[in-house]
Coordinates of C-alpha atoms in Angstrom, one line a residue:
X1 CA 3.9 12.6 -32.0
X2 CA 0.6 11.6 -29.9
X3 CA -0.2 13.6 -26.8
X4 CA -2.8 11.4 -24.8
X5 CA -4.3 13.2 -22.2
X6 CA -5.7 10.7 -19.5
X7 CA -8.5 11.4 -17.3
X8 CA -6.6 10.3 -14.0
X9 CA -7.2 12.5 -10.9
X10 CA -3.9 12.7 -8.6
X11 CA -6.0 14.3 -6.1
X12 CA -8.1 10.9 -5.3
X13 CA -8.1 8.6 -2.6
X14 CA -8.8 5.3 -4.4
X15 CA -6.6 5.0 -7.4
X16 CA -5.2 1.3 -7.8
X17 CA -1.4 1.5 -9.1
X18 CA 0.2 -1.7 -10.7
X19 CA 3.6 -2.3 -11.4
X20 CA 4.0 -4.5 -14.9
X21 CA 7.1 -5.9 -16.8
X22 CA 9.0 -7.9 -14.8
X23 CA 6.5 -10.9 -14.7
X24 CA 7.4 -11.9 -11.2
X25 CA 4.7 -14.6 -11.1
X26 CA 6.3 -16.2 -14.3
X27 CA 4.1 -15.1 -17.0
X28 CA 2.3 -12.1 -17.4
X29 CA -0.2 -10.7 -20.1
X30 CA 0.3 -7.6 -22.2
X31 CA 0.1 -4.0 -21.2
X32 CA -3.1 -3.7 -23.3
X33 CA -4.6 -6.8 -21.4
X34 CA -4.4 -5.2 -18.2
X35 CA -5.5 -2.0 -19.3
X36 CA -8.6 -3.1 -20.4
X37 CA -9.5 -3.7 -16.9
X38 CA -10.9 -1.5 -15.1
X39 CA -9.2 -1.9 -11.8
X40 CA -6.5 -0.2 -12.3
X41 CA -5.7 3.7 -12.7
X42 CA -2.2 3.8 -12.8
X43 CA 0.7 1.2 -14.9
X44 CA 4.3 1.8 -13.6
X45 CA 6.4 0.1 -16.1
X46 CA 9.6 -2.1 -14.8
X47 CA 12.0 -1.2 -15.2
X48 CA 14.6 1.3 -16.7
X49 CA 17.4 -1.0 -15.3
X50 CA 20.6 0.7 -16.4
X51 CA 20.9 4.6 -16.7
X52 CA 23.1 6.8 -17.7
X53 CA 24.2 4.4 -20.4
X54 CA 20.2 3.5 -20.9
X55 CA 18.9 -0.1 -20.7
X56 CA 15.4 -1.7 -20.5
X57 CA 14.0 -4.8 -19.4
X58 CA 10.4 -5.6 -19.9
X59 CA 10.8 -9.4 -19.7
X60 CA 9.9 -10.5 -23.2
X61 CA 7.4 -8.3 -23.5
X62 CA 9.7 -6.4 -26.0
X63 CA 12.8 -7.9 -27.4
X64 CA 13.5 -6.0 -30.6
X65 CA 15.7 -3.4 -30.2
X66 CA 17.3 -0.2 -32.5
X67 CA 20.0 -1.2 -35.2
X68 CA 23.4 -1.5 -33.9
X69 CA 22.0 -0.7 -30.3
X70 CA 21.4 -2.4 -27.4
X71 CA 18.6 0.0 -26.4
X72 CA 14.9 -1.7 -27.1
X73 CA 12.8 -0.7 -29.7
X74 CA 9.1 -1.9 -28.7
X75 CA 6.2 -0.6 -30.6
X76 CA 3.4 -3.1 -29.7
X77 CA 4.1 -1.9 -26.1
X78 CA 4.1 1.8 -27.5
X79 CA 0.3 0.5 -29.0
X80 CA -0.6 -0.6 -26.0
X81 CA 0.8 2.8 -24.0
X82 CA -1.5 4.5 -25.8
X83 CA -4.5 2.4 -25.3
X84 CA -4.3 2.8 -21.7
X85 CA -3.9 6.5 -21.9
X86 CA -7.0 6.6 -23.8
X87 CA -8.8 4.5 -21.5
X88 CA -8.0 7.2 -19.1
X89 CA -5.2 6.1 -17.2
X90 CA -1.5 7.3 -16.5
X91 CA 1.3 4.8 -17.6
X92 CA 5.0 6.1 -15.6
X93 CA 8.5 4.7 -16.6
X94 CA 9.9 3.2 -13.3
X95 CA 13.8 3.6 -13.5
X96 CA 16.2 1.5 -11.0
X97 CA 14.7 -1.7 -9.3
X98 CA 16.4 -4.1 -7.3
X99 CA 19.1 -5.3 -9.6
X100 CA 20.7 -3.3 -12.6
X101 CA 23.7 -1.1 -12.8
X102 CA 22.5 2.8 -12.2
X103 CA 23.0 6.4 -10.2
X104 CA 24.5 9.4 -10.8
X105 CA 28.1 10.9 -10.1
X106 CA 27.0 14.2 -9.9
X107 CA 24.3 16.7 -10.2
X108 CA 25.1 17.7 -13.2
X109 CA 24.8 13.8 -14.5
X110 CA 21.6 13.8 -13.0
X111 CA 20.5 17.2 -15.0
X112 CA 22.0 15.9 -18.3
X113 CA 19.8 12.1 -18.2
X114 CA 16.8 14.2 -17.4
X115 CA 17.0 15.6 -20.8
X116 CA 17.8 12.4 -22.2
X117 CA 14.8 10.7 -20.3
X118 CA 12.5 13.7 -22.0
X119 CA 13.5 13.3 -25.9
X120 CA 13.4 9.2 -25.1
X121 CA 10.2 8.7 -23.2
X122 CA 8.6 11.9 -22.8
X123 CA 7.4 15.0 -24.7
X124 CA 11.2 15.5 -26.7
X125 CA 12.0 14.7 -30.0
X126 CA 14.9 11.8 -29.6
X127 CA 16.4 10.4 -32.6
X128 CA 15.6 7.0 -30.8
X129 CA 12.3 6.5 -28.4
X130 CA 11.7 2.6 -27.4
X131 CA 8.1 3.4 -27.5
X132 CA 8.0 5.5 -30.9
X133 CA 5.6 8.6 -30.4
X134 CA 3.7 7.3 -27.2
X135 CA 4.6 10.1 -24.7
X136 CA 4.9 8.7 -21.1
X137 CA 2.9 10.4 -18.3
X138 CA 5.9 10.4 -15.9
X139 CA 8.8 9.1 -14.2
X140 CA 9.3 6.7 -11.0
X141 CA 12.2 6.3 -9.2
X142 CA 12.4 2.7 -7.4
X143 CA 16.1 3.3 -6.2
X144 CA 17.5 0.8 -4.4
X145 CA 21.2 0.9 -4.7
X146 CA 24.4 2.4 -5.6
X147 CA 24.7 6.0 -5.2
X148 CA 22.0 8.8 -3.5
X149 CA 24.3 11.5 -5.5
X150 CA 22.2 13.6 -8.4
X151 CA 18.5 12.4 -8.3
X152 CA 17.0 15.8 -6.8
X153 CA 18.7 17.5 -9.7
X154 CA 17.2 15.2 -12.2
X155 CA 13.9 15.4 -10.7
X156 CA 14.4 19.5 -11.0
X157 CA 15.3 19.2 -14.7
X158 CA 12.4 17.2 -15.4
X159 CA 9.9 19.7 -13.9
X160 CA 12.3 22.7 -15.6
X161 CA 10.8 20.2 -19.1
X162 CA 7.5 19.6 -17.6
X163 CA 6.6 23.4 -16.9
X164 CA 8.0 24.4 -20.3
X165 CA 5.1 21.9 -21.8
X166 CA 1.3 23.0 -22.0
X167 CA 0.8 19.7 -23.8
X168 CA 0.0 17.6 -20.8
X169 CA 0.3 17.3 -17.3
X170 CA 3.4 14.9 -16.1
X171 CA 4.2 13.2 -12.4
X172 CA 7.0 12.5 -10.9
X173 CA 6.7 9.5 -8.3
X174 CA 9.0 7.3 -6.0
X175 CA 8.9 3.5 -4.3
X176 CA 11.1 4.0 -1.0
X177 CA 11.0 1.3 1.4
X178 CA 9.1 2.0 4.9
X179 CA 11.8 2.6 7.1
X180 CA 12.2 6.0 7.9
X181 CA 14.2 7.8 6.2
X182 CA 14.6 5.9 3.1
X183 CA 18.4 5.3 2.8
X184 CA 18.4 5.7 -1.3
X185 CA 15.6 8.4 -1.5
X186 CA 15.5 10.3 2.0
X187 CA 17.4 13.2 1.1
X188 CA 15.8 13.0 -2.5
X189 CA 12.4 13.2 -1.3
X190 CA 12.9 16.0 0.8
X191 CA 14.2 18.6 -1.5
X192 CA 12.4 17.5 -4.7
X193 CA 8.5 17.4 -5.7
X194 CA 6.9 14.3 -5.7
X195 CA 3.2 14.1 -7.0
X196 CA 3.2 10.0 -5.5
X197 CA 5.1 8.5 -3.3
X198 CA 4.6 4.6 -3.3
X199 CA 6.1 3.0 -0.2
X200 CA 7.0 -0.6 -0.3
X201 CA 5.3 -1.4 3.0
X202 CA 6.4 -5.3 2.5
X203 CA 10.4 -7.0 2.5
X204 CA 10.8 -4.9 5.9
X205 CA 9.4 -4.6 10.0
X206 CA 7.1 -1.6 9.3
X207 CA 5.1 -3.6 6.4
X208 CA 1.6 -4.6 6.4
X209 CA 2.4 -8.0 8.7
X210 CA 3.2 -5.6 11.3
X211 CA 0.1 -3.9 11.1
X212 CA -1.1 -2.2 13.5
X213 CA 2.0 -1.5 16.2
X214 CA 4.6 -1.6 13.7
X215 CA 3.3 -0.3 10.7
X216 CA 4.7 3.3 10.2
X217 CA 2.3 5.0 7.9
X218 CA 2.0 7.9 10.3
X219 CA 5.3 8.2 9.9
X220 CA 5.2 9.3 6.2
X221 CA 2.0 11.2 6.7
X222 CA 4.3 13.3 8.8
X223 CA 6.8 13.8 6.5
X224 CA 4.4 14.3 3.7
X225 CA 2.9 17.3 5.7
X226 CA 5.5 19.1 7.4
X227 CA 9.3 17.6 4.8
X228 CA 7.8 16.9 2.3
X229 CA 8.5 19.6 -1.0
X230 CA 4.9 18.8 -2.1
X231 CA 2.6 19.1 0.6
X232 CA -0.2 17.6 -1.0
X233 CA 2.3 14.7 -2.0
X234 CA -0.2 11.6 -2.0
X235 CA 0.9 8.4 -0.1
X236 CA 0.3 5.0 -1.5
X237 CA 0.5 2.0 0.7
X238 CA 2.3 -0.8 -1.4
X239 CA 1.5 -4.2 -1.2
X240 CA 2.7 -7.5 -3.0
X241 CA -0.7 -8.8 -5.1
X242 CA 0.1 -12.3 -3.8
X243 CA 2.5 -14.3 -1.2
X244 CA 4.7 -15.1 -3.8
X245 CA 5.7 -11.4 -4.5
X246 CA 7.7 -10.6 -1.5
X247 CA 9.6 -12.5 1.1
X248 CA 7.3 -11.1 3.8
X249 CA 4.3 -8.8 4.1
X250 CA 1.7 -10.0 1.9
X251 CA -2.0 -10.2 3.4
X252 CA -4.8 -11.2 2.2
X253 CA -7.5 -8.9 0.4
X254 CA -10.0 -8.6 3.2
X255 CA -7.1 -7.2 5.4
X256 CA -5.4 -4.6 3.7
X257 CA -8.9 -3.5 2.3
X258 CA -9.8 -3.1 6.2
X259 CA -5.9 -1.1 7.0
X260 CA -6.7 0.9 4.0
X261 CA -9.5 1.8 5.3
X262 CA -8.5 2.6 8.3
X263 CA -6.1 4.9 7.0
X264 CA -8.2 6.8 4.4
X265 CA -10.5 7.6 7.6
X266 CA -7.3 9.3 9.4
X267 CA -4.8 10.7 7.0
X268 CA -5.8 13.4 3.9
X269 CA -2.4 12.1 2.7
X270 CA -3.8 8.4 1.4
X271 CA -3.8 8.1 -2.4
X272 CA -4.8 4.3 -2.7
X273 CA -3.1 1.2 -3.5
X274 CA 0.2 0.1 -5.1
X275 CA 1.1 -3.5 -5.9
X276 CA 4.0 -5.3 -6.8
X277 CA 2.7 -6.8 -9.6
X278 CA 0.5 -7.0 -11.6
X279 CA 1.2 -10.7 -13.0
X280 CA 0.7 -11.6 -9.1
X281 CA -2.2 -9.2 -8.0
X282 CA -4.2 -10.0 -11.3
X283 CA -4.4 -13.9 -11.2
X284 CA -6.6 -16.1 -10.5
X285 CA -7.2 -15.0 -7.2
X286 CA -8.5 -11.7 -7.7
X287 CA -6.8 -10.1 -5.2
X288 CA -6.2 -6.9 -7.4
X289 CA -10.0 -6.3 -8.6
X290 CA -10.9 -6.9 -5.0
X291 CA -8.9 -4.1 -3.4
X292 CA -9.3 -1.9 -6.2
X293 CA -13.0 -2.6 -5.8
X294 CA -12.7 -1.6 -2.4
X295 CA -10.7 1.8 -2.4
X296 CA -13.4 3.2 -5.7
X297 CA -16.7 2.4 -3.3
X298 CA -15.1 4.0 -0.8
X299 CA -13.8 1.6 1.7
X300 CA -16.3 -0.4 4.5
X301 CA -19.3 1.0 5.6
X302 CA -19.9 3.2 8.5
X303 CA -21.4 1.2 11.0
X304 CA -24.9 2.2 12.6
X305 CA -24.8 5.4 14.9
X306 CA -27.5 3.7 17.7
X307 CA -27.9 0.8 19.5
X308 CA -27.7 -2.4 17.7
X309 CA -30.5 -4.7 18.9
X310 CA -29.2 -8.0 17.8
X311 CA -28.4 -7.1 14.3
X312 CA -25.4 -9.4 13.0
X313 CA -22.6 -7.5 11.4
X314 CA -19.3 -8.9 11.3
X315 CA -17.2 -11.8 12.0
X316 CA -13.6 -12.7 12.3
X317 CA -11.9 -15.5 13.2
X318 CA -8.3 -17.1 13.3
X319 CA -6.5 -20.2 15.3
X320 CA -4.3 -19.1 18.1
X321 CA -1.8 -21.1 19.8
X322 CA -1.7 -21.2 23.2
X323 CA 1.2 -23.3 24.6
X324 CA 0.4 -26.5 23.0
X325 CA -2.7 -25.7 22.3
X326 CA -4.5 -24.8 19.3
X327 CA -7.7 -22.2 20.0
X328 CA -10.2 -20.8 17.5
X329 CA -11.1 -17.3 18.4
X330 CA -13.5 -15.6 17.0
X331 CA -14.5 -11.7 17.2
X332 CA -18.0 -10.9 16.8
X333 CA -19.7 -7.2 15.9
X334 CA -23.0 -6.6 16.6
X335 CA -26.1 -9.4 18.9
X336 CA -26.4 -6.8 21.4
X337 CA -23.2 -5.5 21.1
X338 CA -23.3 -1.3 21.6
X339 CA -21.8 1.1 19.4
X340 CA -22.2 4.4 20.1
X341 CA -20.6 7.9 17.6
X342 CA -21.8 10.2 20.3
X343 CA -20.7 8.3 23.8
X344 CA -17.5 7.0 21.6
X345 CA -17.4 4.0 22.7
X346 CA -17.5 0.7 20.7
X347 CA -18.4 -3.1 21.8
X348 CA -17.4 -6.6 20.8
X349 CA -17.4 -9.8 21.5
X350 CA -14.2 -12.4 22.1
X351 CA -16.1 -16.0 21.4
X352 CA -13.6 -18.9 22.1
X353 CA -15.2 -21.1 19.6
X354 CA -13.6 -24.5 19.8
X355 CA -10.1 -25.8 21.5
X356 CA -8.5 -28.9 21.2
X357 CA -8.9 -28.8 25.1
X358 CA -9.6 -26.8 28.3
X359 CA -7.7 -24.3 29.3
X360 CA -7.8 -25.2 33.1
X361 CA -5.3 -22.7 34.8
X362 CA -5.0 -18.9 34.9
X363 CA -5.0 -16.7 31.0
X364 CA -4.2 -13.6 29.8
X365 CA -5.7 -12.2 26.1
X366 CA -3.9 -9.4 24.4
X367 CA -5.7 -7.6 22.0
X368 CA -4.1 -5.1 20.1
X369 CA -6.2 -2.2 19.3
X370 CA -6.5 -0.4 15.0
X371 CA -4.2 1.9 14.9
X372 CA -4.8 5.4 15.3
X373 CA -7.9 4.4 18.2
X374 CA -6.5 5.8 21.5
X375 CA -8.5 3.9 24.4
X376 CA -9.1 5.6 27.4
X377 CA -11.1 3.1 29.3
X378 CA -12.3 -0.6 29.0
X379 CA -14.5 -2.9 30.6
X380 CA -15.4 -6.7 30.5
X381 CA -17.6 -8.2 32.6
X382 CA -16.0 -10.3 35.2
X383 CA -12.5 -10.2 34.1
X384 CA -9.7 -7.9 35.3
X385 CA -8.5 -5.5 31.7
X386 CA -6.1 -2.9 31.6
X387 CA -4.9 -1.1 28.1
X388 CA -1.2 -0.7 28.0
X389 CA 0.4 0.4 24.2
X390 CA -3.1 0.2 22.8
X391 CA -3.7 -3.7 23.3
X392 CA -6.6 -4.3 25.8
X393 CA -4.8 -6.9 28.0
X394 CA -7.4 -9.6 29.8
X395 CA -6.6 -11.4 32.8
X396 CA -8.5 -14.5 33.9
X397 CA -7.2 -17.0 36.9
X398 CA -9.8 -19.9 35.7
X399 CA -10.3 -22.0 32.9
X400 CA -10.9 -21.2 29.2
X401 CA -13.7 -23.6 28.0
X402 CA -15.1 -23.8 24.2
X403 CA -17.8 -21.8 23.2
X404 CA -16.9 -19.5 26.1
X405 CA -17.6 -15.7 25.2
X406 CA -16.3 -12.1 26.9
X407 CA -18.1 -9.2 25.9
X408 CA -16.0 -5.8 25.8
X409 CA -16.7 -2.3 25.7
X410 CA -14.0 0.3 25.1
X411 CA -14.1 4.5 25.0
X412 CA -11.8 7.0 24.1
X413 CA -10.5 8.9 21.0
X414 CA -11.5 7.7 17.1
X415 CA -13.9 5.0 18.7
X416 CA -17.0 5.7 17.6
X417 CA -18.6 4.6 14.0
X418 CA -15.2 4.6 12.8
X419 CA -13.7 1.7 15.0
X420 CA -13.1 -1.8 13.4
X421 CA -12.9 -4.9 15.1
X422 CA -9.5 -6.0 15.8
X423 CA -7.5 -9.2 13.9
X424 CA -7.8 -12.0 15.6
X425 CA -4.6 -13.5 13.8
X426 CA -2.9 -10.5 16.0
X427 CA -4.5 -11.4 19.2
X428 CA -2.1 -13.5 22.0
X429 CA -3.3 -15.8 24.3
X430 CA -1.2 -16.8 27.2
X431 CA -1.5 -19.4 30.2
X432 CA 0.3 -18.0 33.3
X433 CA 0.0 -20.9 35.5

């Protein structure tokens, strides 16, 4: 049997996880071809669909199977296991998914497939492994139905095999959804140690669209640190690699590289990225390379400490509707704008930069704050602003004309160099008269 060590660091904050098997974009290349990139540090394989009476499904990836069985019997995918571990990378066996017929009765059934799981995939000795002598670096549990009854206990017999082995280091992980608690893996998450925990921050109200107000990550980060088992569990914000990979939630690279960000600067809890999958994240669009990209240099720049004296930094932009009408907004950092890490305070500019006509009546402009920035005080010239549930709220009784620009300066708590201007696809712009 080969024991592959793999050079991947649990402890990091920019690994890149992908999820391969299930080809949700409609084709997908081999585990070897998407080892051989770089981008990627971690290769959950989907899934383990059926368990206790094991079944897999890696969508045609592997259709042979053992004589007289249904189980499958793959050993290009056990070459290809092993090229990724010695490319330095951790490949996991994801067991559940949406669909398939598994759970536990009992603890003792959850005990009992542990040890079947470790002769099958792990460092045992089976009669019969799908991938041959390519030893798995861990188990994931993506539970999404039937019952919550016996997975702590499985997780416990695992670890009771994984302590017993000096051969390698193993990980257990799990994909709950966002809300809090996870219904399937709440009570499982508490009790048992987690090295990763990928949440599925997409398909629900706390994912990545609903970024910043609604987007729980803090949540988790506490749990992590005071509920959590492990308490240097590392969270991973899951993403879908494209908008085709989930019914809602997807954004683009550019934003979840900037909430990443954001993130890593607040919570010792971030471990990186995960994406559903990596037929969707790895096409032509790039999306995957891009965020990985982003996490390994460590996330965007820290701005300037001083003054900026009309350097150009940063623009965003985004249409807005506004009653019937259509307005291009578009936020500007830097051209005289102050930022200051000592005053902590931080400056922008709102540049309306075309509508399809005047606004001529009264407005109000919410803009809702990263989270994590707590503003105690704000300030445009010649406009009344308050900040209630960290949106700056702007209220104007004349007209909104193109190329019309307010400048803003907010102060308070996490401002600073690590502020980030806020998305103007999130900002609302309201006539009141």
């Amino acid at each position: 049997m080969v024991l592959a060590s793999t050079a991947f660091d649990v402890s990091s904050q920019s690994n890149f996880v992908a999820y391969w098997g299930q080809s949700s974009a409609g084709s997908q290349k081999s585990l070897g071809e998407y080892c051989g990139d770089s981008s990627i540090d971690v290769i959950v394989m989907a899934f383990l669909y059926q368990f206790p009476n094991t079944k897999l499904d890696l969508s045609a990836n592997c259709r042979s199977t053992f004589p007289g069985s249904e189980l499958l019997h793959c050993p290009d995918v056990a070459a290809d296991i092993k090229k990724c571990q010695s490319q330095g990378k951790a490949v996991i066996l994801s067991m559940g998914g949406a669909a398939g017929a598994y759970g536990f009765s009992s603890d003792d059934d959850g005990r009992k497939y542990a040890d079947t799981v470790w002769d099958m995939f792990l460092g045992g000795s089976g009669s019969q492994r799908p991938f041959d002598d390519a030893v798995l670096d861990g188990v994931d549990l993506d539970i999404e139905g039937g019952s919550t009854a016996g997975y702590a206990a499985y997780v416990a017999q695992l670890r009771s095999h994984f302590e017993a082995s000096s051969d390698k280091k193993y990980y257990i992980t799990g994909a709950p959804q966002c809300p809090f608690p996870d219904a399937m893996l709440g009570s499982t998450l508490n009790s048992a140690w987690f090295d990763m925990v990928f949440v599925q921050f997409y398909n629900n109200f706390c994912g990545l669209d609903a970024y910043p107000q609604g987007f729980n990550y803090g949540q988790w980060d506490t749990w992590a640190k005071s509920q959590s088992a492990n308490k240097n569990v590392k969270l991973y914000i899951g993403a879908p690699g494209s908008q085709s990979a989930a019914g809602r939630g997807y954004v683009d690279a550019s934003t979840i590289n900037s909430i990443a960000s954001d993130i890593r600067s607040k919570y010792t809890s971030f471990g990186g990225v995960m994406t559903w999958d990596a037929s969707q994240a790895f096409d032509a669009s790039s999306w995957g390379q891009s965020v990985s990209s982003a996490l390994k240099s460590g996330g965007s720049k820290k701005r300037a400490l001083e003054p900026l004296q009309g350097k150009f930094i940063s623009t965003r932009s985004a249409n807005v509707t506004a009653g019937a009408m259509q307005v291009k907004l578009e936020l500007v950092e830097g051209s005289d704008v102050y930022i200051s890490d000592t005053e902590n305070t931080f400056g922008f500019h709102v540049r309306i930069q075309s509508a399809d006509q005047p606004i001529r009546q009264g407005w109000e402009l919410h803009i809702p704050l990263p989270v994590g920035v707590s503003v105690a005080q704000a300030s445009a010239q010649a406009h009344n602003i308050r900040v209630h549930d960290n949106t700056l709220v702007v209220v104007d009784g004349s007209s909104i004309n193109e190329n019309m620009a307010f400048a803003f300066r907010v102060a308070g708590q996490h401002i600073g160099n690590e502020f980030g201007l806020p998305d103007p696809a999130k900002i609302m712009l309201y006539t009141t008269a």
